[in-house]
Every structure is written in structure tokens, then in C-alpha cells.
């Protein structure tokens, strides 16, 4: 998984949408304490710096060294590289130890994880009671262009998608989530959460071209740029007269939150 994001990591950091501040306020309201949080699969740190506004310290981990090199600096966030061969005990120790964390979050990356291993670690490091885990994601369902992106583009890209991305494309409905509900979705029924962003047409195209599927397609010699250009031409026709002027787009995101049973 790490290799899919190494080459475009600098561009990736610039093209990802930012998560709403309200999400982090809501999650912080669910935990009993606000001492320490863990952002697992942090990428370039978009969620890490946002959750740091609500917790005294944040440990942010990722398997991609390229992503971490371009992570957003914050005095309350400590970025750590997590090699894929770390054991459960090593990972528990790295992020703080047994029952040390108030909140664990995974922003649009749990579908890449060894999920059983991650859940075992999360159950050990979360405080009991009072600790909460939250995972969320989004896909190409971006209004008002969802039919073009989630429909036409997704169908064309499907041959180059890693099978694990299917969990995100299906809105985490098939993601195991063995935690007690706290009012934000439950296993099999993620909560719908909208993510409003301002984007230019170029921003939207950049978002599409910095995903893992684009990297995979390029490595297979596929001219994905031509495919994306055709779809984006249809989007441009609906965009309006000023494609360089940002407009509001809505990512139809999804979230699950719970506490250890």
C-alpha cells in the first residue's frame, strides 16, 4: 500500500480535501479525556492537525515514508513511521502503551490495514472506559457530479483498483467494526456525513489523479490521463463559465465510531 502513495506524495498532500472541523469537535465530545490521540494511517496529516486542536498530544503513524516527509507540521503532533513488519506488541508500545489513548482515528485508510491486527491494537491502547475509535472515508460520490465520477469514472477505473478499495467504494458497509455504538453509525450501517469543500475544476482533476488507482494504472502503462480527461470534459460542461473559480462540492462521506466492548 505504501508504494501506491510514495511517488505522488507531495502532490497528494496538496490535492486532498480537508475534513470539517465539526467532525473533530463531535469526536472529542465522545471521549471522557482529552490527553492523547492516535491518527493511524495519517498520510500527510490532514486529520492529525485537526484532532490536535482537541487533545494535548497526537501520535500520527503511517507506513509511507513519502507521505510523512510532506506531513503538516504541528507542535502537538508526533509523526512516526510504522514498518509493515511491526508486531502487535511493538505497535502498542510505539503509540503509547496499554490503556493510554482517549481517541483512535483512521481517516480514509482503514481499508488498507490488516484490520484484525489493527483492532487488536486499538482495543489494547484505548482507555476503558472513556476511549473511542472512529473511522471514516469517502469515494468518488461527489455532488453534483456523482453520476460522472462515481458512475462513469469508477467503472472505467475498476480494472486498476486494488481489491481492498472496494470497502471504500461500498461506503464501509462491509467493514467489520466490533465496537459498541456511540451514536455515529454501527457495524454494517455507517453514518452519512457530508464534507463540503471549495474546489476548482483543476483541483477536482488533481484529486482524481493522485489516488492509488492512478498510480497503479500508470505502472501498468495505461493512459489514465486520457480517460480522466474525457470524464472531466463532461464535468466541465456542467461546471459553468468559470472553471478556474472555486465552487462548492459535497463529498458524500461515511463514518463509524464506537467504544471497546
Coordinates of C-alpha atoms in Angstrom, one line a residue, residues 17 111 204 220:
X17 CA -9.8 17.7 0.7
X111 CA -9.4 -0.4 4.0
X204 CA -11.0 18.1 -8.8
X220 CA 0.7 -0.8 -15.9

